[in-house]
mmCIF file with all atom_site columns, C-alpha atoms in Angstrom:
data_model
loop_
_atom_site.group_PDB
_atom_site.id
_atom_site.type_symbol
_atom_site.label_atom_id
_atom_site.label_alt_id
_atom_site.label_comp_id
_atom_site.label_asym_id
_atom_site.label_entity_id
_atom_site.label_seq_id
_atom_site.pdbx_PDB_ins_code
_atom_site.Cartn_x
_atom_site.Cartn_y
_atom_site.Cartn_z
_atom_site.occupancy
_atom_site.B_iso_or_equiv
_atom_site.pdbx_formal_charge
_atom_site.auth_seq_id
_atom_site.auth_comp_id
_atom_site.auth_asym_id
_atom_site.auth_atom_id
_atom_site.pdbx_PDB_model_num
ATOM 1   C CA . MET M 1 1   ? 0.127  0.041  0.254   1.00 0.00 ? 548 MET M CA 1
ATOM 2   C CA . THR M 1 2   ? 2.476  2.400  1.118   1.00 0.00 ? 549 THR M CA 1
ATOM 3   C CA . ARG M 1 3   ? 4.330  1.497  -2.303  1.00 0.00 ? 550 ARG M CA 1
ATOM 4   C CA . ARG M 1 4   ? 1.473  2.749  -4.763  1.00 0.00 ? 551 ARG M CA 1
ATOM 5   C CA . MET M 1 5   ? 1.044  6.021  -2.770  1.00 0.00 ? 552 MET M CA 1
ATOM 6   C CA . ASN M 1 6   ? 4.793  6.281  -3.036  1.00 0.00 ? 553 ASN M CA 1
ATOM 7   C CA . ALA M 1 7   ? 3.952  5.681  -7.122  1.00 0.00 ? 554 ALA M CA 1
ATOM 8   C CA . ALA M 1 8   ? 1.525  7.717  -7.173  1.00 0.00 ? 555 ALA M CA 1
ATOM 9   C CA . ALA M 1 9   ? 2.570  10.855 -5.081  1.00 0.00 ? 556 ALA M CA 1
ATOM 10  C CA . ALA M 1 10  ? 5.268  10.229 -7.603  1.00 0.00 ? 557 ALA M CA 1
ATOM 11  C CA . ALA M 1 11  ? 3.431  10.306 -10.140 1.00 0.00 ? 558 ALA M CA 1
ATOM 12  C CA . LEU M 1 12  ? 0.905  14.235 -8.719  1.00 0.00 ? 559 LEU M CA 1
ATOM 13  C CA . PHE M 1 13  ? 4.987  15.473 -8.646  1.00 0.00 ? 560 PHE M CA 1
ATOM 14  C CA . ALA M 1 14  ? 5.803  15.203 -12.501 1.00 0.00 ? 561 ALA M CA 1
ATOM 15  C CA . LEU M 1 15  ? 2.381  15.550 -13.959 1.00 0.00 ? 562 LEU M CA 1
ATOM 16  C CA . THR M 1 16  ? 2.521  19.139 -11.579 1.00 0.00 ? 563 THR M CA 1
ATOM 17  C CA . ALA M 1 17  ? 5.977  19.854 -13.203 1.00 0.00 ? 564 ALA M CA 1
ATOM 18  C CA . MET M 1 18  ? 4.426  19.296 -16.410 1.00 0.00 ? 565 MET M CA 1
ATOM 19  C CA . ILE M 1 19  ? 1.542  21.329 -16.228 1.00 0.00 ? 566 ILE M CA 1
ATOM 20  C CA . GLY M 1 20  ? 3.152  24.016 -14.727 1.00 0.00 ? 567 GLY M CA 1
ATOM 21  C CA . THR M 1 21  ? 6.548  25.030 -16.386 1.00 0.00 ? 568 THR M CA 1
ATOM 22  C CA . ALA M 1 22  ? 6.773  26.062 -19.441 1.00 0.00 ? 569 ALA M CA 1
ATOM 23  C CA . ARG M 1 23  ? 10.098 24.661 -21.495 1.00 0.00 ? 570 ARG M CA 1
ATOM 24  C CA . ALA M 1 24  ? 13.216 26.431 -20.903 1.00 0.00 ? 571 ALA M CA 1
ATOM 25  C CA . GLU M 1 25  ? 13.960 26.209 -24.495 1.00 0.00 ? 572 GLU M CA 1
ATOM 26  C CA . ASP M 1 26  ? 12.345 30.371 -25.025 1.00 0.00 ? 573 ASP M CA 1
ATOM 27  C CA . PHE M 1 27  ? 14.891 31.657 -22.978 1.00 0.00 ? 574 PHE M CA 1
ATOM 28  C CA . SER M 1 28  ? 18.362 30.312 -23.410 1.00 0.00 ? 575 SER M CA 1
ATOM 29  C CA . LEU M 1 29  ? 21.313 30.311 -20.864 1.00 0.00 ? 576 LEU M CA 1
ATOM 30  C CA . THR M 1 30  ? 23.402 29.798 -23.927 1.00 0.00 ? 577 THR M CA 1
ATOM 31  C CA . GLY M 1 31  ? 27.015 32.090 -22.792 1.00 0.00 ? 578 GLY M CA 1
ATOM 32  C CA . THR M 1 32  ? 29.810 33.650 -20.462 1.00 0.00 ? 579 THR M CA 1
ATOM 33  C CA . TYR M 1 33  ? 29.755 34.500 -17.272 1.00 0.00 ? 580 TYR M CA 1
ATOM 34  C CA . LYS M 1 34  ? 31.629 35.650 -15.048 1.00 0.00 ? 581 LYS M CA 1
ATOM 35  C CA . GLY M 1 35  ? 31.187 35.540 -10.015 1.00 0.00 ? 582 GLY M CA 1
ATOM 36  C CA . LEU M 1 36  ? 32.884 34.480 -7.364  1.00 0.00 ? 583 LEU M CA 1
ATOM 37  C CA . TYR M 1 37  ? 32.385 31.435 -5.215  1.00 0.00 ? 584 TYR M CA 1
ATOM 38  C CA . ALA M 1 38  ? 31.910 31.911 -1.218  1.00 0.00 ? 585 ALA M CA 1
ATOM 39  C CA . CYS M 1 39  ? 32.675 27.389 1.009   1.00 0.00 ? 586 CYS M CA 1
ATOM 40  C CA . ASP M 1 40  ? 32.324 26.273 4.020   1.00 0.00 ? 587 ASP M CA 1
ATOM 41  C CA . SER M 1 41  ? 34.282 23.543 3.884   1.00 0.00 ? 588 SER M CA 1
ATOM 42  C CA . THR M 1 42  ? 35.937 20.720 5.847   1.00 0.00 ? 589 THR M CA 1
ATOM 43  C CA . THR M 1 43  ? 39.038 19.218 4.642   1.00 0.00 ? 590 THR M CA 1
ATOM 44  C CA . GLY M 1 44  ? 40.627 16.026 6.553   1.00 0.00 ? 591 GLY M CA 1
ATOM 45  C CA . GLY M 1 45  ? 37.906 17.332 9.421   1.00 0.00 ? 592 GLY M CA 1
ATOM 46  C CA . VAL M 1 46  ? 39.363 20.655 9.321   1.00 0.00 ? 593 VAL M CA 1
ATOM 47  C CA . PRO M 1 47  ? 36.926 23.320 8.445   1.00 0.00 ? 594 PRO M CA 1
ATOM 48  C CA . SER M 1 48  ? 37.563 26.286 6.810   1.00 0.00 ? 595 SER M CA 1
ATOM 49  C CA . SER M 1 49  ? 35.476 29.224 4.803   1.00 0.00 ? 596 SER M CA 1
ATOM 50  C CA . TRP M 1 50  ? 37.421 30.673 1.918   1.00 0.00 ? 597 TRP M CA 1
ATOM 51  C CA . ALA M 1 51  ? 35.999 32.870 -1.590  1.00 0.00 ? 598 ALA M CA 1
ATOM 52  C CA . ARG M 1 52  ? 37.214 32.418 -5.014  1.00 0.00 ? 599 ARG M CA 1
ATOM 53  C CA . PRO M 1 53  ? 36.689 34.165 -8.698  1.00 0.00 ? 600 PRO M CA 1
ATOM 54  C CA . MET M 1 54  ? 35.743 32.279 -11.297 1.00 0.00 ? 601 MET M CA 1
ATOM 55  C CA . THR M 1 55  ? 34.043 32.348 -14.962 1.00 0.00 ? 602 THR M CA 1
ATOM 56  C CA . ALA M 1 56  ? 31.826 29.789 -16.402 1.00 0.00 ? 603 ALA M CA 1
ATOM 57  C CA . GLY M 1 57  ? 30.341 28.926 -20.041 1.00 0.00 ? 604 GLY M CA 1
ATOM 58  C CA . ILE M 1 58  ? 26.665 27.804 -20.428 1.00 0.00 ? 605 ILE M CA 1
ATOM 59  C CA . VAL M 1 59  ? 25.233 25.750 -23.722 1.00 0.00 ? 606 VAL M CA 1
ATOM 60  C CA . GLN M 1 60  ? 21.385 25.436 -23.235 1.00 0.00 ? 607 GLN M CA 1
ATOM 61  C CA . LYS M 1 61  ? 19.808 22.840 -26.107 1.00 0.00 ? 608 LYS M CA 1
ATOM 62  C CA . GLY M 1 62  ? 15.650 22.256 -25.871 1.00 0.00 ? 609 GLY M CA 1
ATOM 63  C CA . ASP M 1 63  ? 16.068 21.978 -21.566 1.00 0.00 ? 610 ASP M CA 1
ATOM 64  C CA . GLY M 1 64  ? 19.046 20.657 -20.821 1.00 0.00 ? 611 GLY M CA 1
ATOM 65  C CA . PHE M 1 65  ? 22.845 22.264 -20.736 1.00 0.00 ? 612 PHE M CA 1
ATOM 66  C CA . THR M 1 66  ? 26.643 22.161 -19.591 1.00 0.00 ? 613 THR M CA 1
ATOM 67  C CA . MET M 1 67  ? 28.046 23.870 -17.692 1.00 0.00 ? 614 MET M CA 1
ATOM 68  C CA . GLN M 1 68  ? 32.745 24.203 -18.015 1.00 0.00 ? 615 GLN M CA 1
ATOM 69  C CA . VAL M 1 69  ? 33.298 26.605 -14.036 1.00 0.00 ? 616 VAL M CA 1
ATOM 70  C CA . THR M 1 70  ? 36.604 27.631 -13.617 1.00 0.00 ? 617 THR M CA 1
ATOM 71  C CA . TYR M 1 71  ? 38.076 28.252 -10.891 1.00 0.00 ? 618 TYR M CA 1
ATOM 72  C CA . SER M 1 72  ? 41.884 29.935 -9.964  1.00 0.00 ? 619 SER M CA 1
ATOM 73  C CA . ASP M 1 73  ? 43.245 33.143 -8.709  1.00 0.00 ? 620 ASP M CA 1
ATOM 74  C CA . LYS M 1 74  ? 44.901 32.766 -12.451 1.00 0.00 ? 621 LYS M CA 1
ATOM 75  C CA . LEU M 1 75  ? 41.639 31.912 -13.944 1.00 0.00 ? 622 LEU M CA 1
ATOM 76  C CA . GLU M 1 76  ? 42.783 32.788 -18.101 1.00 0.00 ? 623 GLU M CA 1
ATOM 77  C CA . SER M 1 77  ? 45.570 29.810 -17.101 1.00 0.00 ? 624 SER M CA 1
ATOM 78  C CA . PRO M 1 78  ? 45.880 26.911 -19.342 1.00 0.00 ? 625 PRO M CA 1
ATOM 79  C CA . ASP M 1 79  ? 46.466 25.101 -15.912 1.00 0.00 ? 626 ASP M CA 1
ATOM 80  C CA . ALA M 1 80  ? 43.733 26.633 -13.705 1.00 0.00 ? 627 ALA M CA 1
ATOM 81  C CA . GLU M 1 81  ? 40.987 23.930 -11.848 1.00 0.00 ? 628 GLU M CA 1
ATOM 82  C CA . PHE M 1 82  ? 37.864 23.280 -13.753 1.00 0.00 ? 629 PHE M CA 1
ATOM 83  C CA . SER M 1 83  ? 34.514 20.958 -13.121 1.00 0.00 ? 630 SER M CA 1
ATOM 84  C CA . LEU M 1 84  ? 32.597 20.550 -15.955 1.00 0.00 ? 631 LEU M CA 1
ATOM 85  C CA . TYR M 1 85  ? 28.564 19.863 -15.444 1.00 0.00 ? 632 TYR M CA 1
ATOM 86  C CA . ALA M 1 86  ? 25.748 18.528 -17.245 1.00 0.00 ? 633 ALA M CA 1
ATOM 87  C CA . GLY M 1 87  ? 21.332 19.455 -16.426 1.00 0.00 ? 634 GLY M CA 1
ATOM 88  C CA . MET M 1 88  ? 18.169 20.412 -16.621 1.00 0.00 ? 635 MET M CA 1
ATOM 89  C CA . VAL M 1 89  ? 16.529 24.680 -16.477 1.00 0.00 ? 636 VAL M CA 1
ATOM 90  C CA . ALA M 1 90  ? 12.818 24.792 -16.737 1.00 0.00 ? 637 ALA M CA 1
ATOM 91  C CA . ALA M 1 91  ? 11.128 28.010 -16.763 1.00 0.00 ? 638 ALA M CA 1
ATOM 92  C CA . SER M 1 92  ? 8.137  29.925 -15.743 1.00 0.00 ? 639 SER M CA 1
ATOM 93  C CA . LEU M 1 93  ? 4.972  29.626 -17.339 1.00 0.00 ? 640 LEU M CA 1
ATOM 94  C CA . ASP M 1 94  ? 5.235  33.031 -18.475 1.00 0.00 ? 641 ASP M CA 1
ATOM 95  C CA . HIS M 1 95  ? 8.906  32.719 -19.080 1.00 0.00 ? 642 HIS M CA 1
ATOM 96  C CA . LYS M 1 96  ? 10.351 35.245 -16.032 1.00 0.00 ? 643 LYS M CA 1
ATOM 97  C CA . LEU M 1 97  ? 11.921 33.005 -14.653 1.00 0.00 ? 644 LEU M CA 1
ATOM 98  C CA . LEU M 1 98  ? 14.332 29.996 -14.698 1.00 0.00 ? 645 LEU M CA 1
ATOM 99  C CA . SER M 1 99  ? 15.440 27.528 -12.019 1.00 0.00 ? 646 SER M CA 1
ATOM 100 C CA . GLY M 1 100 ? 17.881 24.988 -12.155 1.00 0.00 ? 647 GLY M CA 1
ATOM 101 C CA . TYR M 1 101 ? 20.087 21.792 -11.301 1.00 0.00 ? 648 TYR M CA 1
ATOM 102 C CA . PHE M 1 102 ? 23.458 20.217 -12.738 1.00 0.00 ? 649 PHE M CA 1
ATOM 103 C CA . GLU M 1 103 ? 25.810 17.211 -11.417 1.00 0.00 ? 650 GLU M CA 1
ATOM 104 C CA . ALA M 1 104 ? 28.896 17.357 -11.766 1.00 0.00 ? 651 ALA M CA 1
ATOM 105 C CA . CYS M 1 105 ? 30.397 14.918 -15.594 1.00 0.00 ? 652 CYS M CA 1
ATOM 106 C CA . GLY M 1 106 ? 34.346 16.044 -14.906 1.00 0.00 ? 653 GLY M CA 1
ATOM 107 C CA . GLY M 1 107 ? 37.081 18.653 -14.269 1.00 0.00 ? 654 GLY M CA 1
ATOM 108 C CA . SER M 1 108 ? 40.967 18.423 -13.954 1.00 0.00 ? 655 SER M CA 1
ATOM 109 C CA . PHE M 1 109 ? 40.008 15.814 -10.308 1.00 0.00 ? 656 PHE M CA 1
ATOM 110 C CA . PRO M 1 110 ? 37.471 13.618 -9.188  1.00 0.00 ? 657 PRO M CA 1
ATOM 111 C CA . SER M 1 111 ? 35.060 14.720 -7.464  1.00 0.00 ? 658 SER M CA 1
ATOM 112 C CA . LYS M 1 112 ? 30.707 14.270 -6.679  1.00 0.00 ? 659 LYS M CA 1
ATOM 113 C CA . GLU M 1 113 ? 29.153 17.836 -7.230  1.00 0.00 ? 660 GLU M CA 1
ATOM 114 C CA . LEU M 1 114 ? 25.040 18.872 -6.817  1.00 0.00 ? 661 LEU M CA 1
ATOM 115 C CA . GLY M 1 115 ? 23.778 22.122 -7.730  1.00 0.00 ? 662 GLY M CA 1
ATOM 116 C CA . ARG M 1 116 ? 20.880 24.102 -7.341  1.00 0.00 ? 663 ARG M CA 1
ATOM 117 C CA . PHE M 1 117 ? 19.733 27.813 -9.147  1.00 0.00 ? 664 PHE M CA 1
ATOM 118 C CA . PHE M 1 118 ? 17.110 29.807 -7.803  1.00 0.00 ? 665 PHE M CA 1
ATOM 119 C CA . PRO M 1 119 ? 14.325 31.102 -9.418  1.00 0.00 ? 666 PRO M CA 1
ATOM 120 C CA . ALA M 1 120 ? 16.324 33.707 -11.472 1.00 0.00 ? 667 ALA M CA 1
ATOM 121 C CA . ALA M 1 121 ? 14.254 36.423 -13.995 1.00 0.00 ? 668 ALA M CA 1
ATOM 122 C CA . THR M 1 122 ? 14.911 36.292 -17.367 1.00 0.00 ? 669 THR M CA 1
ATOM 123 C CA . ASP M 1 123 ? 13.899 39.925 -18.244 1.00 0.00 ? 670 ASP M CA 1
ATOM 124 C CA . ALA M 1 124 ? 17.173 41.824 -16.332 1.00 0.00 ? 671 ALA M CA 1
ATOM 125 C CA . SER M 1 125 ? 18.853 43.955 -17.682 1.00 0.00 ? 672 SER M CA 1
ATOM 126 C CA . ALA M 1 126 ? 21.998 41.871 -16.875 1.00 0.00 ? 673 ALA M CA 1
ATOM 127 C CA . PHE M 1 127 ? 21.294 38.380 -16.403 1.00 0.00 ? 674 PHE M CA 1
ATOM 128 C CA . SER M 1 128 ? 22.313 36.312 -13.431 1.00 0.00 ? 675 SER M CA 1
ATOM 129 C CA . VAL M 1 129 ? 21.919 33.674 -11.241 1.00 0.00 ? 676 VAL M CA 1
ATOM 130 C CA . THR M 1 130 ? 22.481 32.318 -7.709  1.00 0.00 ? 677 THR M CA 1
ATOM 131 C CA . ILE M 1 131 ? 23.697 28.368 -6.826  1.00 0.00 ? 678 ILE M CA 1
ATOM 132 C CA . ASP M 1 132 ? 24.108 26.182 -4.484  1.00 0.00 ? 679 ASP M CA 1
ATOM 133 C CA . SER M 1 133 ? 26.513 22.617 -4.352  1.00 0.00 ? 680 SER M CA 1
ATOM 134 C CA . VAL M 1 134 ? 27.058 20.555 -2.533  1.00 0.00 ? 681 VAL M CA 1
ATOM 135 C CA . TRP M 1 135 ? 30.735 18.819 -3.768  1.00 0.00 ? 682 TRP M CA 1
ATOM 136 C CA . ALA M 1 136 ? 32.736 15.948 -2.431  1.00 0.00 ? 683 ALA M CA 1
ATOM 137 C CA . SER M 1 137 ? 36.364 14.566 -3.379  1.00 0.00 ? 684 SER M CA 1
ATOM 138 C CA . ASN M 1 138 ? 39.322 12.743 -1.612  1.00 0.00 ? 685 ASN M CA 1
ATOM 139 C CA . GLN M 1 139 ? 41.916 13.473 -4.711  1.00 0.00 ? 686 GLN M CA 1
ATOM 140 C CA . VAL M 1 140 ? 41.587 17.402 -4.170  1.00 0.00 ? 687 VAL M CA 1
ATOM 141 C CA . PRO M 1 141 ? 45.243 18.289 -5.161  1.00 0.00 ? 688 PRO M CA 1
ATOM 142 C CA . ASN M 1 142 ? 47.966 19.021 -1.763  1.00 0.00 ? 689 ASN M CA 1
ATOM 143 C CA . MET M 1 143 ? 45.106 18.762 0.710   1.00 0.00 ? 690 MET M CA 1
ATOM 144 C CA . PRO M 1 144 ? 44.760 15.240 2.482   1.00 0.00 ? 691 PRO M CA 1
ATOM 145 C CA . GLY M 1 145 ? 41.216 13.735 2.702   1.00 0.00 ? 692 GLY M CA 1
ATOM 146 C CA . LEU M 1 146 ? 38.487 13.752 2.720   1.00 0.00 ? 693 LEU M CA 1
ATOM 147 C CA . THR M 1 147 ? 37.111 17.585 0.919   1.00 0.00 ? 694 THR M CA 1
ATOM 148 C CA . VAL M 1 148 ? 33.109 18.641 1.645   1.00 0.00 ? 695 VAL M CA 1
ATOM 149 C CA . GLN M 1 149 ? 32.315 22.128 0.429   1.00 0.00 ? 696 GLN M CA 1
ATOM 150 C CA . THR M 1 150 ? 28.816 23.905 0.863   1.00 0.00 ? 697 THR M CA 1
ATOM 151 C CA . CYS M 1 151 ? 29.232 26.596 -1.985  1.00 0.00 ? 698 CYS M CA 1
ATOM 152 C CA . ARG M 1 152 ? 27.151 29.685 -3.096  1.00 0.00 ? 699 ARG M CA 1
ATOM 153 C CA . TRP M 1 153 ? 27.352 30.399 -6.809  1.00 0.00 ? 700 TRP M CA 1
ATOM 154 C CA . SER M 1 154 ? 27.126 35.258 -7.953  1.00 0.00 ? 701 SER M CA 1
ATOM 155 C CA . LEU M 1 155 ? 27.596 34.731 -11.227 1.00 0.00 ? 702 LEU M CA 1
ATOM 156 C CA . THR M 1 156 ? 25.865 37.725 -14.008 1.00 0.00 ? 703 THR M CA 1
ATOM 157 C CA . ARG M 1 157 ? 26.254 36.796 -17.334 1.00 0.00 ? 704 ARG M CA 1
ATOM 158 C CA . LEU M 1 158 ? 28.524 38.892 -19.657 1.00 0.00 ? 705 LEU M CA 1
ATOM 159 C CA . SER M 1 159 ? 28.134 37.413 -23.419 1.00 0.00 ? 706 SER M CA 1
ATOM 160 C CA . THR M 1 160 ? 24.443 35.430 -24.968 1.00 0.00 ? 707 THR M CA 1
ATOM 161 C CA . GLN M 1 161 ? 28.156 33.807 -27.364 1.00 0.00 ? 708 GLN M CA 1
ATOM 162 C CA . ILE M 1 162 ? 27.929 30.421 -27.121 1.00 0.00 ? 709 ILE M CA 1
ATOM 163 C CA . PRO M 1 163 ? 31.502 29.540 -25.971 1.00 0.00 ? 710 PRO M CA 1
ATOM 164 C CA . LYS M 1 164 ? 34.087 26.416 -26.668 1.00 0.00 ? 711 LYS M CA 1
ATOM 165 C CA . LEU M 1 165 ? 32.940 24.209 -23.929 1.00 0.00 ? 712 LEU M CA 1
ATOM 166 C CA . ARG M 1 166 ? 35.451 20.313 -23.039 1.00 0.00 ? 713 ARG M CA 1
ATOM 167 C CA . GLN M 1 167 ? 32.448 17.578 -22.838 1.00 0.00 ? 714 GLN M CA 1
ATOM 168 C CA . CYS M 1 168 ? 31.462 15.978 -20.299 1.00 0.00 ? 715 CYS M CA 1
ATOM 169 C CA . PRO M 1 169 ? 33.435 12.077 -20.661 1.00 0.00 ? 716 PRO M CA 1
ATOM 170 C CA . GLU M 1 170 ? 30.910 8.955  -22.137 1.00 0.00 ? 717 GLU M CA 1
ATOM 171 C CA . ASN M 1 171 ? 29.987 6.820  -19.328 1.00 0.00 ? 718 ASN M CA 1
#
């Protein structure tokens, strides 16, 4: 009985989501972004907090998107660290708000990350987005032990041109 109720609730949620949102392709996230990310982090049991600049490139196709984020003090350096993501986006019925999620699919070193961006206004003169992510890796260069972070990203779009991105590896 509980299984049937859970399945029914899941089906109702999915139906409500389909009816309550419009296709996101009427507004595209595609472009180049610049911003900052601030994290609370624990590595090997030692807590810390910090913030750093970042750049991002996003390419949206339909309701899906891919993203490459570059982060380090030398963002333009060829040895800058990067992460790759794939996700989905949904628009409100009036296409004035976007929201979505993503997960890591590759990067400079192995990690796991899930992120969610909150409703962002599509009619703002400078489109920007706020993202919360949870990230973990036990293979961070020069950092012994497991690192777990919760981060807040703040990104503003600089250009709507299609950026060149690395691709997520095939599984």
